Amino acid sequence: MQIVPVPGRVPAFELDPAMPSGALPIFGEYLDRIGRNAANQRLTPWPFVLLGVSQFFTGTGIALPVFLVVMFGFFGVYAIYQERARVPESRLKREPFRRVDIAPDGLVAAGRTVGVRLPDGRWVRLRLGESFRLLLAGDRRVWLLGSGPKVFVGFPGVVAVRRARVHDEPPADAVVVPPAAWRSGSPRLDPVLTAHRRRIAASLGAGAAFMLALAAASTWVRLDFPADDHGSRLVVVAFTGCTVLALLGALVITLRAVTYRRPLPADHWTELRAVLDGPVRMSRHGAARLSGLTMLADGTVTGFRMSKADPSMAANIAATGRLWIAGVPRPGAAKAGVPGYPVLGTVWLG
């Protein structure tokens, strides 16, 4: 075991340009799972949208059909966006990534829009959150998949890819992002990890807002629906329950978002050697499950497991054989991550 009290660059998962992207361990299976899940999410909502349209002509009020059309239409459009933005086409799975090292003046930013200069002088443009902009400022490498004007970009330490476009010019009004000193060895002070936690908090906040909107829409349906027979009264009761559950869900999600707004309290990382006891297993939604053995400071060999983990977390453990714990590891739940990378998870020790 090694406690890392000072900034230092640590080994992390990298995309291998020697293999087709679809054959890469963990990454290839992750793409398959999220691709199938996105396809299902893209098709499933539309029958409910059609059902909502039909409800306009059945005398059940205006709220129920509007509720069905808007909510499931939103899910369908969002699924199409997610599929286009994060799932490469099947033909690209037969192609390898190619690595691009970023020159000192080859990274520019205009707000959230980032430009990376390619060796041929063209520029890859994409929109990135704060954690990924900080990541590229310190670890100046990306991996590209595809050769046309539309490509997918991979990042060090991260499994997910982002769609981007290739242009002849950098983004307008962009400024050069100079190489940054490597990240802090403290989880509490790590700017990449802190920005990553803020992004998770923002996503949770959006989820809480959606639950509140769902509660309001359910209340509208309950008040508008004509409860003139036994079946109709059952519908009213069902939407009343939906309102209550949505409000409770919004409360729980908001509390989690507040927790993620704060940096991790630990002041150091503890590095443990990790040996997996089998392959990483991926759920149909793209979450990872893994388990194995590690050794604590007193020489005790103990098991660890992660369920519904970020696939980037699983890929880093599998690729490096290291498990980084925020603070002192103890039996039970512990926060894990990779110093300097937007990777975070919960691991159970013992």
CSV table of C-alpha atoms in Angstrom, one decimal:
chain,number,residue,atom,x,y,z
A,1,MET,CA,0.0,0.0,0.0
A,2,GLN,CA,1.2,3.5,-0.8
A,3,ILE,CA,-0.3,6.8,0.5
A,4,VAL,CA,0.2,9.6,-2.0
A,5,PRO,CA,0.4,13.0,-0.3
A,6,VAL,CA,1.8,15.0,-3.2
A,7,PRO,CA,0.6,15.7,-6.7
A,8,GLY,CA,1.6,12.9,-9.1
A,9,ARG,CA,0.5,11.4,-12.4
A,10,VAL,CA,-1.0,8.0,-11.9
A,11,PRO,CA,-1.5,5.2,-14.4
A,12,ALA,CA,-5.0,5.2,-15.9
A,13,PHE,CA,-7.1,3.4,-18.5
A,14,GLU,CA,-6.2,4.3,-22.2
A,15,LEU,CA,-7.9,3.3,-25.4
A,16,ASP,CA,-5.7,0.9,-27.4
A,17,PRO,CA,-5.1,2.0,-31.0
A,18,ALA,CA,-3.8,-1.5,-31.9
A,19,MET,CA,-7.3,-3.1,-31.8
A,20,PRO,CA,-10.6,-2.4,-33.4
A,21,SER,CA,-12.7,-0.2,-31.1
A,22,GLY,CA,-15.4,-2.8,-30.8
A,23,ALA,CA,-12.9,-5.4,-29.6
A,24,LEU,CA,-11.4,-3.4,-26.8
A,25,PRO,CA,-12.0,-5.1,-23.4
A,26,ILE,CA,-14.8,-3.4,-21.4
A,27,PHE,CA,-15.1,-0.6,-23.9
A,28,GLY,CA,-16.5,-2.8,-26.6
A,29,GLU,CA,-19.0,-4.4,-24.4
A,30,TYR,CA,-19.9,-1.0,-22.9
A,31,LEU,CA,-20.7,0.3,-26.4
A,32,ASP,CA,-22.8,-2.8,-27.2
A,33,ARG,CA,-24.9,-2.5,-24.1
A,34,ILE,CA,-25.5,1.3,-24.3
A,35,GLY,CA,-26.2,0.9,-28.0
A,36,ARG,CA,-28.9,-1.7,-27.5
A,37,ASN,CA,-30.3,0.3,-24.5
A,38,ALA,CA,-30.4,3.5,-26.6
A,39,ALA,CA,-32.2,1.7,-29.4
A,40,ASN,CA,-34.8,0.3,-27.0
A,41,GLN,CA,-35.3,3.7,-25.4
A,42,ARG,CA,-35.6,5.3,-28.8
A,43,LEU,CA,-38.5,2.9,-29.9
A,44,THR,CA,-40.3,2.3,-26.6
A,45,PRO,CA,-41.9,5.7,-26.0
A,46,TRP,CA,-43.7,6.2,-29.3
A,47,PRO,CA,-46.6,3.8,-28.7
A,48,PHE,CA,-47.4,5.8,-25.6
A,49,VAL,CA,-47.2,9.0,-27.6
A,50,LEU,CA,-49.8,7.5,-30.1
A,51,LEU,CA,-51.9,6.4,-27.1
A,52,GLY,CA,-51.8,10.0,-25.9
A,53,VAL,CA,-52.9,11.3,-29.3
A,54,SER,CA,-55.8,8.9,-29.3
A,55,GLN,CA,-56.9,10.1,-25.8
A,56,PHE,CA,-57.7,13.5,-27.3
A,57,PHE,CA,-60.8,11.9,-28.8
A,58,THR,CA,-62.1,9.8,-25.9
A,59,GLY,CA,-63.4,12.4,-23.5
A,60,THR,CA,-60.9,11.9,-20.8
A,61,GLY,CA,-60.0,15.5,-20.5
A,62,ILE,CA,-57.1,17.4,-21.9
A,63,ALA,CA,-54.5,16.8,-19.2
A,64,LEU,CA,-54.0,13.0,-19.7
A,65,PRO,CA,-53.3,13.1,-23.4
A,66,VAL,CA,-51.0,16.1,-23.0
A,67,PHE,CA,-49.2,14.3,-20.2
A,68,LEU,CA,-48.6,11.2,-22.3
A,69,VAL,CA,-47.5,13.0,-25.5
A,70,VAL,CA,-45.2,15.5,-23.8
A,71,MET,CA,-43.5,13.1,-21.3
A,72,PHE,CA,-43.0,10.1,-23.7
A,73,GLY,CA,-42.2,12.4,-26.6
A,74,PHE,CA,-39.4,13.9,-24.5
A,75,PHE,CA,-38.1,10.5,-23.6
A,76,GLY,CA,-38.0,9.5,-27.3
A,77,VAL,CA,-36.3,12.7,-28.5
A,78,TYR,CA,-33.7,12.5,-25.6
A,79,ALA,CA,-32.9,8.9,-26.5
A,80,ILE,CA,-32.3,9.8,-30.1
A,81,TYR,CA,-29.9,12.6,-29.0
A,82,GLN,CA,-28.1,10.3,-26.6
A,83,GLU,CA,-27.6,7.6,-29.3
A,84,ARG,CA,-26.3,10.1,-31.8
A,85,ALA,CA,-24.0,11.8,-29.3
A,86,ARG,CA,-22.5,8.8,-27.4
A,87,VAL,CA,-22.9,5.6,-29.5
A,88,PRO,CA,-20.6,5.2,-32.6
A,89,GLU,CA,-22.1,3.6,-35.7
A,90,SER,CA,-21.5,-0.1,-36.2
A,91,ARG,CA,-19.0,0.4,-39.0
A,92,LEU,CA,-16.8,2.4,-36.6
A,93,LYS,CA,-16.5,-0.6,-34.2
A,94,ARG,CA,-14.3,-2.2,-36.9
A,95,GLU,CA,-11.9,0.7,-36.9
A,96,PRO,CA,-9.2,1.5,-34.3
A,97,PHE,CA,-8.8,4.7,-32.4
A,98,ARG,CA,-5.9,7.0,-33.3
A,99,ARG,CA,-4.1,8.9,-30.6
A,100,VAL,CA,-3.5,12.7,-31.0
A,101,ASP,CA,-1.0,14.4,-28.7
A,102,ILE,CA,-2.0,18.0,-28.0
A,103,ALA,CA,0.7,20.6,-28.6
A,104,PRO,CA,1.3,23.4,-26.1
A,105,ASP,CA,-0.8,25.8,-28.3
A,106,GLY,CA,-3.0,23.1,-29.7
A,107,LEU,CA,-5.8,23.3,-27.2
A,108,VAL,CA,-8.2,26.3,-27.2
A,109,ALA,CA,-11.5,27.0,-25.5
A,110,ALA,CA,-14.4,29.4,-26.0
A,111,GLY,CA,-16.6,28.8,-23.0
A,112,ARG,CA,-17.7,25.2,-23.2
A,113,THR,CA,-16.6,24.8,-26.8
A,114,VAL,CA,-13.1,23.2,-27.0
A,115,GLY,CA,-10.9,23.0,-30.1
A,116,VAL,CA,-8.1,20.4,-30.5
A,117,ARG,CA,-5.6,21.0,-33.3
A,118,LEU,CA,-4.9,17.9,-35.4
A,119,PRO,CA,-1.5,17.1,-37.0
A,120,ASP,CA,-2.8,18.2,-40.4
A,121,GLY,CA,-3.8,21.6,-39.1
A,122,ARG,CA,-7.5,21.1,-38.9
A,123,TRP,CA,-9.4,21.4,-35.6
A,124,VAL,CA,-11.8,19.1,-33.7
A,125,ARG,CA,-14.5,21.0,-32.0
A,126,LEU,CA,-16.7,19.7,-29.2
A,127,ARG,CA,-18.5,20.9,-26.1
A,128,LEU,CA,-17.1,19.8,-22.8
A,129,GLY,CA,-17.9,20.3,-19.2
A,130,GLU,CA,-15.4,21.8,-16.7
A,131,SER,CA,-14.0,18.5,-15.5
A,132,PHE,CA,-13.0,17.4,-19.1
A,133,ARG,CA,-11.6,20.8,-19.9
A,134,LEU,CA,-9.4,20.5,-16.8
A,135,LEU,CA,-8.5,16.9,-17.7
A,136,LEU,CA,-7.2,17.9,-21.2
A,137,ALA,CA,-5.3,20.9,-19.8
A,138,GLY,CA,-3.3,18.5,-17.7
A,139,ASP,CA,-3.2,15.3,-19.7
A,140,ARG,CA,-2.9,16.6,-23.3
A,141,ARG,CA,-4.0,13.5,-25.3
A,142,VAL,CA,-7.2,12.5,-27.0
A,143,TRP,CA,-8.2,9.5,-29.2
A,144,LEU,CA,-10.2,9.9,-32.4
A,145,LEU,CA,-12.6,7.3,-33.9
A,146,GLY,CA,-13.6,7.9,-37.5
A,147,SER,CA,-12.1,9.8,-40.4
A,148,GLY,CA,-14.9,12.0,-41.8
A,149,PRO,CA,-16.1,15.4,-40.7
A,150,LYS,CA,-17.9,13.7,-37.8
A,151,VAL,CA,-15.7,11.8,-35.4
A,152,PHE,CA,-15.9,10.5,-31.8
A,153,VAL,CA,-13.4,11.6,-29.2
A,154,GLY,CA,-12.1,9.5,-26.4
A,155,PHE,CA,-10.3,10.8,-23.3
A,156,PRO,CA,-7.6,9.4,-20.9
A,157,GLY,CA,-9.0,7.4,-18.0
A,158,VAL,CA,-12.6,7.5,-19.4
A,159,VAL,CA,-14.6,4.9,-21.2
A,160,ALA,CA,-17.3,7.1,-22.7
A,161,VAL,CA,-16.8,8.9,-26.0
A,162,ARG,CA,-18.2,12.2,-27.4
A,163,ARG,CA,-19.3,13.1,-30.9
A,164,ALA,CA,-17.4,16.0,-32.4
A,165,ARG,CA,-16.8,17.7,-35.8
A,166,VAL,CA,-13.7,18.5,-37.7
A,167,HIS,CA,-13.3,22.1,-39.0
A,168,ASP,CA,-10.6,24.0,-40.8
A,169,GLU,CA,-10.6,26.8,-38.2
A,170,PRO,CA,-10.6,26.8,-34.4
A,171,PRO,CA,-13.7,28.0,-32.5
A,172,ALA,CA,-14.4,31.7,-32.8
A,173,ASP,CA,-13.0,33.9,-30.0
A,174,ALA,CA,-11.2,30.9,-28.5
A,175,VAL,CA,-8.2,31.4,-26.3
A,176,VAL,CA,-5.2,29.0,-25.9
A,177,VAL,CA,-5.4,26.7,-22.9
A,178,PRO,CA,-1.8,26.4,-21.6
A,179,PRO,CA,-0.5,23.1,-20.2
A,180,ALA,CA,-1.5,22.8,-16.6
A,181,ALA,CA,0.4,21.5,-13.6
A,182,TRP,CA,-0.6,18.0,-12.7
A,183,ARG,CA,-3.6,17.6,-10.3
A,184,SER,CA,-3.5,17.7,-6.5
A,185,GLY,CA,-2.8,14.5,-4.6
A,186,SER,CA,-5.7,15.4,-2.3
A,187,PRO,CA,-9.3,14.2,-3.1
A,188,ARG,CA,-10.6,17.3,-1.4
A,189,LEU,CA,-8.4,19.7,-3.5
A,190,ASP,CA,-8.4,17.8,-6.8
A,191,PRO,CA,-10.0,20.2,-9.3
A,192,VAL,CA,-10.9,17.6,-11.8
A,193,LEU,CA,-12.7,15.4,-9.3
A,194,THR,CA,-14.4,18.4,-7.7
A,195,ALA,CA,-15.7,19.6,-11.1
A,196,HIS,CA,-16.9,16.0,-11.8
A,197,ARG,CA,-18.8,16.0,-8.6
A,198,ARG,CA,-20.4,19.3,-9.5
A,199,ARG,CA,-21.5,17.9,-12.8
A,200,ILE,CA,-23.1,14.9,-11.1
A,201,ALA,CA,-24.8,17.3,-8.8
A,202,ALA,CA,-26.1,19.3,-11.7
A,203,SER,CA,-27.4,16.1,-13.4
A,204,LEU,CA,-29.2,15.1,-10.1
A,205,GLY,CA,-30.6,18.6,-9.9
A,206,ALA,CA,-32.1,18.2,-13.4
A,207,GLY,CA,-33.5,14.9,-12.3
A,208,ALA,CA,-35.1,16.5,-9.2
A,209,ALA,CA,-36.6,19.2,-11.4
A,210,PHE,CA,-38.0,16.5,-13.7
A,211,MET,CA,-39.6,14.7,-10.7
A,212,LEU,CA,-41.2,18.0,-9.6
A,213,ALA,CA,-42.6,18.6,-13.1
A,214,LEU,CA,-43.9,15.0,-13.1
A,215,ALA,CA,-45.6,15.6,-9.8
A,216,ALA,CA,-47.2,18.8,-11.1
A,217,ALA,CA,-48.4,17.0,-14.3
A,218,SER,CA,-49.8,14.1,-12.3
A,219,THR,CA,-51.7,16.5,-10.1
A,220,TRP,CA,-53.1,18.2,-13.2
A,221,VAL,CA,-54.2,14.9,-14.6
A,222,ARG,CA,-55.8,13.9,-11.3
A,223,LEU,CA,-57.8,17.1,-11.1
A,224,ASP,CA,-58.8,17.1,-14.8
A,225,PHE,CA,-59.7,13.5,-15.2
A,226,PRO,CA,-63.5,12.8,-15.0
A,227,ALA,CA,-63.9,10.3,-12.1
A,228,ASP,CA,-67.4,9.3,-13.0
A,229,ASP,CA,-67.1,5.5,-12.7
A,230,HIS,CA,-65.1,2.9,-10.8
A,231,GLY,CA,-62.4,2.6,-13.4
A,232,SER,CA,-61.9,6.3,-13.7
A,233,ARG,CA,-61.6,6.6,-9.9
A,234,LEU,CA,-58.8,4.0,-10.0
A,235,VAL,CA,-57.0,6.2,-12.6
A,236,VAL,CA,-57.3,9.2,-10.3
A,237,VAL,CA,-55.9,7.2,-7.3
A,238,ALA,CA,-53.0,6.0,-9.5
A,239,PHE,CA,-52.0,9.5,-10.5
A,240,THR,CA,-52.4,10.6,-6.8
A,241,GLY,CA,-49.8,7.9,-5.9
A,242,CYS,CA,-47.6,9.0,-8.8
A,243,THR,CA,-47.6,12.6,-7.4
A,244,VAL,CA,-46.6,11.4,-3.9
A,245,LEU,CA,-43.8,9.2,-5.3
A,246,ALA,CA,-42.5,11.9,-7.6
A,247,LEU,CA,-42.3,14.4,-4.7
A,248,LEU,CA,-40.5,11.8,-2.5
A,249,GLY,CA,-38.1,11.1,-5.4
A,250,ALA,CA,-37.4,14.8,-5.9
A,251,LEU,CA,-36.6,15.1,-2.2
A,252,VAL,CA,-34.2,12.2,-2.2
A,253,ILE,CA,-32.5,13.3,-5.4
A,254,THR,CA,-32.1,16.8,-4.1
A,255,LEU,CA,-30.4,15.6,-0.9
A,256,ARG,CA,-28.0,13.6,-3.0
A,257,ALA,CA,-27.3,16.6,-5.2
A,258,VAL,CA,-26.4,18.7,-2.1
A,259,THR,CA,-24.0,16.0,-1.0
A,260,TYR,CA,-22.2,16.0,-4.4
A,261,ARG,CA,-21.9,19.8,-4.3
A,262,ARG,CA,-19.3,19.4,-1.5
A,263,PRO,CA,-15.8,18.2,-2.3
A,264,LEU,CA,-14.7,14.8,-0.8
A,265,PRO,CA,-13.5,15.5,2.8
A,266,ALA,CA,-10.4,13.2,2.5
A,267,ASP,CA,-7.0,14.9,2.3
A,268,HIS,CA,-5.1,12.0,0.7
A,269,TRP,CA,-5.5,9.0,-1.5
A,270,THR,CA,-4.6,5.4,-0.5
A,271,GLU,CA,-3.4,3.2,-3.3
A,272,LEU,CA,-4.3,-0.5,-3.0
A,273,ARG,CA,-3.3,-3.3,-5.3
A,274,ALA,CA,-6.4,-5.0,-6.8
A,275,VAL,CA,-6.8,-8.4,-8.3
A,276,LEU,CA,-10.1,-9.2,-10.0
A,277,ASP,CA,-11.6,-12.6,-9.4
A,278,GLY,CA,-13.3,-12.6,-12.8
A,279,PRO,CA,-14.2,-10.5,-15.8
A,280,VAL,CA,-16.0,-7.2,-15.4
A,281,ARG,CA,-19.7,-7.7,-16.0
A,282,MET,CA,-21.8,-5.1,-17.7
A,283,SER,CA,-25.5,-4.5,-17.2
A,284,ARG,CA,-27.8,-3.7,-20.1
A,285,HIS,CA,-27.8,-0.1,-19.1
A,286,GLY,CA,-24.0,0.1,-19.2
A,287,ALA,CA,-23.2,-0.1,-15.5
A,288,ALA,CA,-20.3,-2.3,-14.4
A,289,ARG,CA,-20.1,-5.0,-11.7
A,290,LEU,CA,-16.8,-6.3,-10.5
A,291,SER,CA,-15.2,-7.9,-7.5
A,292,GLY,CA,-11.8,-9.1,-6.4
A,293,LEU,CA,-9.1,-9.1,-3.6
A,294,THR,CA,-7.0,-6.3,-2.2
A,295,MET,CA,-4.5,-5.9,0.7
A,296,LEU,CA,-4.8,-3.4,3.5
A,297,ALA,CA,-2.0,-1.7,5.4
A,298,ASP,CA,-1.7,-4.4,8.1
A,299,GLY,CA,-1.3,-7.1,5.4
A,300,THR,CA,-4.9,-8.3,5.7
A,301,VAL,CA,-6.2,-9.6,2.4
A,302,THR,CA,-9.8,-8.6,2.0
A,303,GLY,CA,-12.4,-8.7,-0.8
A,304,PHE,CA,-13.9,-5.8,-2.6
A,305,ARG,CA,-16.9,-5.4,-4.8
A,306,MET,CA,-18.6,-2.7,-6.9
A,307,SER,CA,-22.1,-3.0,-8.2
A,308,LYS,CA,-23.7,-0.6,-10.7
A,309,ALA,CA,-20.3,1.1,-11.0
A,310,ASP,CA,-19.2,3.7,-13.5
A,311,PRO,CA,-17.6,1.6,-16.4
A,312,SER,CA,-14.7,4.1,-16.3
A,313,MET,CA,-14.0,3.1,-12.7
A,314,ALA,CA,-14.1,-0.6,-13.6
A,315,ALA,CA,-11.8,-0.1,-16.7
A,316,ASN,CA,-9.2,1.7,-14.6
A,317,ILE,CA,-9.1,-1.0,-12.0
A,318,ALA,CA,-8.9,-3.7,-14.6
A,319,ALA,CA,-6.2,-2.0,-16.7
A,320,THR,CA,-3.9,-0.8,-13.9
A,321,GLY,CA,-4.5,-3.3,-11.0
A,322,ARG,CA,-4.9,-0.3,-8.6
A,323,LEU,CA,-7.8,0.7,-6.4
A,324,TRP,CA,-7.6,4.3,-5.1
A,325,ILE,CA,-9.5,5.0,-1.9
A,326,ALA,CA,-10.2,8.5,-0.7
A,327,GLY,CA,-8.8,8.6,2.8
A,328,VAL,CA,-8.0,5.5,5.0
A,329,PRO,CA,-9.7,2.3,3.8
A,330,ARG,CA,-11.9,0.6,6.3
A,331,PRO,CA,-14.4,-2.3,6.1
A,332,GLY,CA,-17.6,-1.2,4.6
A,333,ALA,CA,-18.4,1.4,1.9
A,334,ALA,CA,-15.6,3.7,0.8
A,335,LYS,CA,-15.3,6.4,-1.9
A,336,ALA,CA,-13.0,5.3,-4.7
A,337,GLY,CA,-11.7,7.2,-7.8
A,338,VAL,CA,-8.6,7.9,-9.9
A,339,PRO,CA,-6.5,10.9,-8.9
A,340,GLY,CA,-6.8,13.6,-11.5
A,341,TYR,CA,-9.5,12.0,-13.6
A,342,PRO,CA,-13.3,12.4,-13.7
A,343,VAL,CA,-13.9,8.9,-12.3
A,344,LEU,CA,-15.7,8.3,-9.1
A,345,GLY,CA,-17.5,5.3,-7.4
A,346,THR,CA,-18.3,3.5,-4.2
A,347,VAL,CA,-16.5,0.3,-3.3
A,348,TRP,CA,-17.4,-2.2,-0.6
A,349,LEU,CA,-14.4,-3.6,1.4
A,350,GLY,CA,-14.7,-6.8,3.3
